[in-house]
């Protein structure tokens, strides 16, 4: 059984409550009426920008294909031109979207918001899912998938609002208000994570690739996947045979409650692992690196959390 998020009902509710407009795959419109232009490396970060700004800026998304892999993306001359024209560039960093680092080097000095840098620079004094102080290192060089770290996404939205406010002071209050609306949505997601943690803390899960590491950590779930397996998949190499056998054993013996599966890094080995989970009746929850068509960040993340919660209840 594969449980896929997002779930439309939750996504629609968030959109109605928060007034967040979904991120179109590519807003290539030239600057009109003096609007600022923002280039985002992926549709995830473009969606965060759009939530903060609505239609007050022109947004270009470099990677907008739901099946796209930012790790291996090769930029084009058109991408370079977009970055050169941008007033602000928003990207992930940490080696995830390395093509953007290269484009920025060619473009020269330019205002940027790099999510991994934000994660390092702004430790959080708030609470994690379990009600304890949020003091864990969000990135630390080990895992660049910081868009699954909800406090970091909150901080990125605030940083985007601040940078745009410097570029367009007359609109600073508008951008700040947009960041506050978006933060309310992040708060709702964190409440869901706290619920999952309260009901399922310590539940064992397996992952084919550590894309959702921060979300799993915040929900107090226990990832028992052999490290050699997930590291090999992330590095696009074949996992050691012993690690593959150990991962399959976790599933065939039902020693985990859920398999978290990233279809964007699918290989023959991960496909076999998914089949083993399905054959054993272990729910498979897909968690991806980019947005499904028609969803914004909040709706997408909410749907994935709903899917995870439903799988853990089985």
C-alpha positions as a Python dict, from the first residue, in 0.01 Angstrom:
ca = {
    (1, 'X'): (0, 0, 0),
    (2, 'X'): (137, 341, -98),
    (3, 'X'): (-1, 641, 92),
    (4, 'X'): (57, 959, -101),
    (5, 'X'): (29, 1316, 19),
    (6, 'X'): (-83, 1585, -30),
    (7, 'X'): (-446, 1527, 61),
    (8, 'X'): (-666, 1786, -113),
    (9, 'X'): (-901, 1861, 179),
    (10, 'X'): (-622, 1974, 408),
    (11, 'X'): (-453, 2173, 134),
    (12, 'X'): (-772, 2356, 46),
    (13, 'X'): (-840, 2436, 412),
    (14, 'X'): (-495, 2587, 458),
    (15, 'X'): (-528, 2791, 141),
    (16, 'X'): (-864, 2930, 251),
    (17, 'X'): (-756, 3008, 607),
    (18, 'X'): (-424, 3166, 518),
    (19, 'X'): (-492, 3319, 179),
    (20, 'X'): (-179, 3162, 34),
    (21, 'X'): (-187, 3141, -342),
    (22, 'X'): (-40, 2829, -499),
    (23, 'X'): (294, 2856, -674),
    (24, 'X'): (265, 2834, -1049),
    (25, 'X'): (531, 2618, -1216),
    (26, 'X'): (701, 2912, -1388),
    (27, 'X'): (618, 3280, -1367),
    (28, 'X'): (841, 3405, -1645),
    (29, 'X'): (666, 3739, -1685),
    (30, 'X'): (908, 4024, -1731),
    (31, 'X'): (919, 4285, -1461),
    (32, 'X'): (600, 4489, -1496),
    (33, 'X'): (498, 4806, -1320),
    (34, 'X'): (831, 4821, -1137),
    (35, 'X'): (786, 4485, -966),
    (36, 'X'): (1092, 4322, -818),
    (37, 'X'): (1210, 3998, -974),
    (38, 'X'): (1295, 3692, -765),
    (39, 'X'): (1461, 3374, -892),
    (40, 'X'): (1421, 3056, -686),
    (41, 'X'): (1616, 2739, -746),
    (42, 'X'): (1320, 2506, -690),
    (43, 'X'): (943, 2533, -675),
    (44, 'X'): (960, 2467, -300),
    (45, 'X'): (1141, 2792, -231),
    (46, 'X'): (943, 2972, -500),
    (47, 'X'): (626, 2874, -316),
    (48, 'X'): (761, 3023, 6),
    (49, 'X'): (844, 3346, -180),
    (50, 'X'): (497, 3357, -333),
    (51, 'X'): (335, 3304, 7),
    (52, 'X'): (524, 3608, 138),
    (53, 'X'): (470, 3832, -166),
    (54, 'X'): (158, 3706, -341),
    (55, 'X'): (167, 3883, -679),
    (56, 'X'): (380, 4177, -568),
    (57, 'X'): (696, 4037, -732),
    (58, 'X'): (773, 3845, -1049),
    (59, 'X'): (899, 3495, -966),
    (60, 'X'): (1103, 3262, -1185),
    (61, 'X'): (1149, 2901, -1077),
    (62, 'X'): (1446, 2717, -1222),
    (63, 'X'): (1336, 2361, -1135),
    (64, 'X'): (960, 2319, -1153),
    (65, 'X'): (927, 1961, -1279),
    (66, 'X'): (776, 1737, -1005),
    (67, 'X'): (1015, 1465, -1122),
    (68, 'X'): (1319, 1693, -1141),
    (69, 'X'): (1635, 1621, -941),
    (70, 'X'): (1816, 1938, -827),
    (71, 'X'): (2126, 1736, -742),
    (72, 'X'): (2191, 1656, -1107),
    (73, 'X'): (2033, 1957, -1278),
    (74, 'X'): (2250, 2132, -1539),
    (75, 'X'): (2173, 2498, -1584),
    (76, 'X'): (2107, 2661, -1920),
    (77, 'X'): (2201, 3000, -2068),
    (78, 'X'): (1840, 3106, -2006),
    (79, 'X'): (1883, 3023, -1636),
    (80, 'X'): (2199, 3233, -1625),
    (81, 'X'): (2015, 3525, -1783),
    (82, 'X'): (1733, 3500, -1527),
    (83, 'X'): (1975, 3502, -1235),
    (84, 'X'): (2168, 3795, -1383),
    (85, 'X'): (1843, 3998, -1405),
    (86, 'X'): (1710, 3901, -1062),
    (87, 'X'): (1677, 4146, -776),
    (88, 'X'): (1685, 3858, -524),
    (89, 'X'): (1786, 3493, -553),
    (90, 'X'): (1647, 3231, -314),
    (91, 'X'): (1805, 2888, -307),
    (92, 'X'): (1869, 2591, -79),
    (93, 'X'): (2247, 2570, -60),
    (94, 'X'): (2448, 2304, 117),
    (95, 'X'): (2543, 2145, -215),
    (96, 'X'): (2182, 2057, -293),
    (97, 'X'): (2131, 2300, -582),
    (98, 'X'): (2496, 2351, -672),
    (99, 'X'): (2398, 2485, -1014),
    (100, 'X'): (2267, 2798, -842),
    (101, 'X'): (2599, 2860, -669),
    (102, 'X'): (2766, 2847, -1008),
    (103, 'X'): (2512, 3084, -1165),
    (104, 'X'): (2556, 3331, -880),
    (105, 'X'): (2932, 3323, -924),
    (106, 'X'): (2881, 3428, -1285),
    (107, 'X'): (2622, 3694, -1198),
    (108, 'X'): (2837, 3877, -944),
    (109, 'X'): (2726, 4039, -619),
    (110, 'X'): (2352, 4001, -571),
    (111, 'X'): (2112, 3983, -273),
    (112, 'X'): (2043, 3620, -181),
    (113, 'X'): (1864, 3407, 74),
    (114, 'X'): (2032, 3069, 118),
    (115, 'X'): (1822, 2834, 331),
    (116, 'X'): (2113, 2632, 468),
    (117, 'X'): (2289, 2952, 575),
    (118, 'X'): (1970, 3067, 747),
    (119, 'X'): (1951, 2732, 925),
    (120, 'X'): (2304, 2769, 1057),
    (121, 'X'): (2272, 3134, 1154),
    (122, 'X'): (1945, 3126, 1343),
    (123, 'X'): (1925, 2863, 1619),
    (124, 'X'): (1573, 2840, 1752),
    (125, 'X'): (1465, 2896, 2107),
    (126, 'X'): (1116, 2764, 2043),
    (127, 'X'): (977, 2422, 2104),
    (128, 'X'): (1007, 2106, 1904),
    (129, 'X'): (729, 1855, 1859),
    (130, 'X'): (784, 1699, 2200),
    (131, 'X'): (767, 2031, 2384),
    (132, 'X'): (1143, 2046, 2445),
    (133, 'X'): (1371, 2334, 2342),
    (134, 'X'): (1459, 2324, 1973),
    (135, 'X'): (1837, 2317, 2000),
    (136, 'X'): (1930, 2053, 1743),
    (137, 'X'): (2160, 2161, 1458),
    (138, 'X'): (1938, 2202, 1155),
    (139, 'X'): (2202, 2127, 900),
    (140, 'X'): (2553, 2096, 1031),
    (141, 'X'): (2678, 1969, 696),
    (142, 'X'): (2501, 1635, 735),
    (143, 'X'): (2165, 1688, 570),
    (144, 'X'): (2079, 1967, 329),
    (145, 'X'): (1706, 1897, 300),
    (146, 'X'): (1616, 2188, 527),
    (147, 'X'): (1277, 2254, 370),
    (148, 'X'): (1156, 1963, 585),
    (149, 'X'): (1274, 2156, 894),
    (150, 'X'): (970, 2373, 964),
    (151, 'X'): (1140, 2634, 1187),
    (152, 'X'): (1399, 2689, 915),
    (153, 'X'): (1129, 2743, 652),
    (154, 'X'): (967, 2996, 886),
    (155, 'X'): (1301, 3178, 913),
    (156, 'X'): (1356, 3172, 538),
    (157, 'X'): (1017, 3339, 486),
    (158, 'X'): (1112, 3611, 732),
    (159, 'X'): (1450, 3657, 565),
    (160, 'X'): (1285, 3686, 223),
    (161, 'X'): (1047, 3952, 357),
    (162, 'X'): (1338, 4141, 508),
    (163, 'X'): (1552, 4135, 194),
    (164, 'X'): (1261, 4241, -27),
    (165, 'X'): (1172, 4516, 220),
    (166, 'X'): (1522, 4658, 181),
    (167, 'X'): (1486, 4656, -197),
    (168, 'X'): (1135, 4807, -190),
    (169, 'X'): (1086, 4996, 139),
    (170, 'X'): (738, 5112, 39),
    (171, 'X'): (627, 4748, 33),
    (172, 'X'): (813, 4633, 345),
    (173, 'X'): (499, 4617, 560),
    (174, 'X'): (321, 4415, 292),
    (175, 'X'): (606, 4162, 279),
    (176, 'X'): (621, 4141, 659),
    (177, 'X'): (247, 4074, 673),
    (178, 'X'): (287, 3801, 411),
    (179, 'X'): (560, 3635, 614),
    (180, 'X'): (335, 3648, 922),
    (181, 'X'): (49, 3480, 732),
    (182, 'X'): (284, 3211, 612),
    (183, 'X'): (420, 3165, 964),
    (184, 'X'): (67, 3096, 1084),
    (185, 'X'): (57, 2809, 836),
    (186, 'X'): (392, 2680, 962),
    (187, 'X'): (254, 2695, 1317),
    (188, 'X'): (-39, 2478, 1207),
    (189, 'X'): (201, 2225, 1055),
    (190, 'X'): (406, 2217, 1372),
    (191, 'X'): (91, 2151, 1573),
    (192, 'X'): (29, 1849, 1351),
    (193, 'X'): (386, 1731, 1407),
    (194, 'X'): (335, 1762, 1783),
    (195, 'X'): (22, 1549, 1752),
    (196, 'X'): (211, 1282, 1558),
    (197, 'X'): (489, 1289, 1818),
    (198, 'X'): (241, 1265, 2104),
    (199, 'X'): (74, 961, 1952),
    (200, 'X'): (366, 779, 1792),
    (201, 'X'): (694, 889, 1953),
    (202, 'X'): (949, 610, 1924),
    (203, 'X'): (774, 436, 1636),
    (204, 'X'): (1031, 273, 1409),
    (205, 'X'): (1040, 379, 1045),
    (206, 'X'): (1264, 315, 746),
    (207, 'X'): (1358, 557, 466),
    (208, 'X'): (1499, 496, 121),
    (209, 'X'): (1670, 836, 126),
    (210, 'X'): (1701, 1094, 407),
    (211, 'X'): (1498, 1367, 241),
    (212, 'X'): (1250, 1385, 534),
    (213, 'X'): (1513, 1352, 807),
    (214, 'X'): (1417, 1672, 991),
    (215, 'X'): (1046, 1596, 985),
    (216, 'X'): (1105, 1244, 1118),
    (217, 'X'): (1329, 1385, 1390),
    (218, 'X'): (1074, 1650, 1492),
    (219, 'X'): (798, 1387, 1512),
    (220, 'X'): (1017, 1180, 1747),
    (221, 'X'): (1013, 880, 1514),
    (222, 'X'): (1299, 631, 1520),
    (223, 'X'): (1467, 588, 1182),
    (224, 'X'): (1631, 244, 1195),
    (225, 'X'): (1741, 224, 831),
    (226, 'X'): (2104, 111, 796),
    (227, 'X'): (2303, 433, 738),
    (228, 'X'): (2503, 266, 461),
    (229, 'X'): (2180, 215, 266),
    (230, 'X'): (2046, 572, 273),
    (231, 'X'): (2389, 726, 224),
    (232, 'X'): (2449, 518, -89),
    (233, 'X'): (2108, 605, -235),
    (234, 'X'): (2165, 975, -170),
    (235, 'X'): (2507, 956, -333),
    (236, 'X'): (2354, 771, -631),
    (237, 'X'): (2565, 460, -575),
    (238, 'X'): (2467, 100, -509),
    (239, 'X'): (2419, 22, -138),
    (240, 'X'): (2629, -262, 3),
    (241, 'X'): (2457, -597, -28),
    (242, 'X'): (2453, -639, 350),
    (243, 'X'): (2277, -302, 393),
    (244, 'X'): (2018, -393, 129),
    (245, 'X'): (1953, -726, 299),
    (246, 'X'): (1921, -560, 641),
    (247, 'X'): (1677, -301, 503),
    (248, 'X'): (1463, -566, 337),
    (249, 'X'): (1468, -766, 660),
    (250, 'X'): (1325, -469, 852),
    (251, 'X'): (1029, -475, 615),
    (252, 'X'): (969, -844, 563),
    (253, 'X'): (974, -896, 941),
    (254, 'X'): (754, -588, 993),
    (255, 'X'): (1004, -435, 1232),
    (256, 'X'): (909, -87, 1111),
    (257, 'X'): (570, 82, 1098),
    (258, 'X'): (625, 283, 779),
    (259, 'X'): (859, 304, 481),
    (260, 'X'): (919, 666, 375),
    (261, 'X'): (992, 660, 4),
    (262, 'X'): (1137, 929, -221),
    (263, 'X'): (1025, 848, -578),
    (264, 'X'): (1264, 1109, -718),
    (265, 'X'): (1565, 900, -619),
    (266, 'X'): (1413, 570, -730),
    (267, 'X'): (1656, 298, -837),
    (268, 'X'): (1610, -74, -899),
    (269, 'X'): (1723, -131, -540),
    (270, 'X'): (1481, 118, -382),
    (271, 'X'): (1202, -17, -602),
    (272, 'X'): (1273, -366, -468),
    (273, 'X'): (1265, -233, -113),
    (274, 'X'): (928, -68, -178),
    (275, 'X'): (795, -395, -318),
    (276, 'X'): (917, -577, -9),
    (277, 'X'): (728, -328, 210),
    (278, 'X'): (409, -368, 9),
    (279, 'X'): (433, -746, 13),
    (280, 'X'): (474, -738, 391),
    (281, 'X'): (186, -496, 441),
    (282, 'X'): (408, -211, 562),
    (283, 'X'): (258, 124, 452),
    (284, 'X'): (467, 325, 207),
    (285, 'X'): (451, 705, 239),
    (286, 'X'): (596, 906, -47),
    (287, 'X'): (786, 1222, 47),
    (288, 'X'): (935, 1418, -239),
    (289, 'X'): (1187, 1695, -305),
    (290, 'X'): (969, 1920, -520),
    (291, 'X'): (602, 2015, -525),
    (292, 'X'): (331, 1811, -696),
    (293, 'X'): (148, 2007, -963),
    (294, 'X'): (-117, 2238, -821),
    (295, 'X'): (10, 2257, -462),
    (296, 'X'): (184, 2522, -258),
    (297, 'X'): (433, 2449, 19),
    (298, 'X'): (180, 2445, 303),
    (299, 'X'): (-68, 2222, 125),
    (300, 'X'): (205, 1984, 11),
    (301, 'X'): (365, 1950, 354),
    (302, 'X'): (28, 1919, 525),
    (303, 'X'): (-70, 1637, 291),
    (304, 'X'): (253, 1451, 355),
    (305, 'X'): (203, 1483, 730),
    (306, 'X'): (-155, 1356, 695),
    (307, 'X'): (-28, 1059, 496),
    (308, 'X'): (238, 981, 754),
    (309, 'X'): (-9, 1007, 1040),
    (310, 'X'): (-257, 780, 864),
    (311, 'X'): (15, 521, 797),
    (312, 'X'): (129, 521, 1161),
    (313, 'X'): (-229, 462, 1275),
    (314, 'X'): (-261, 144, 1072),
}
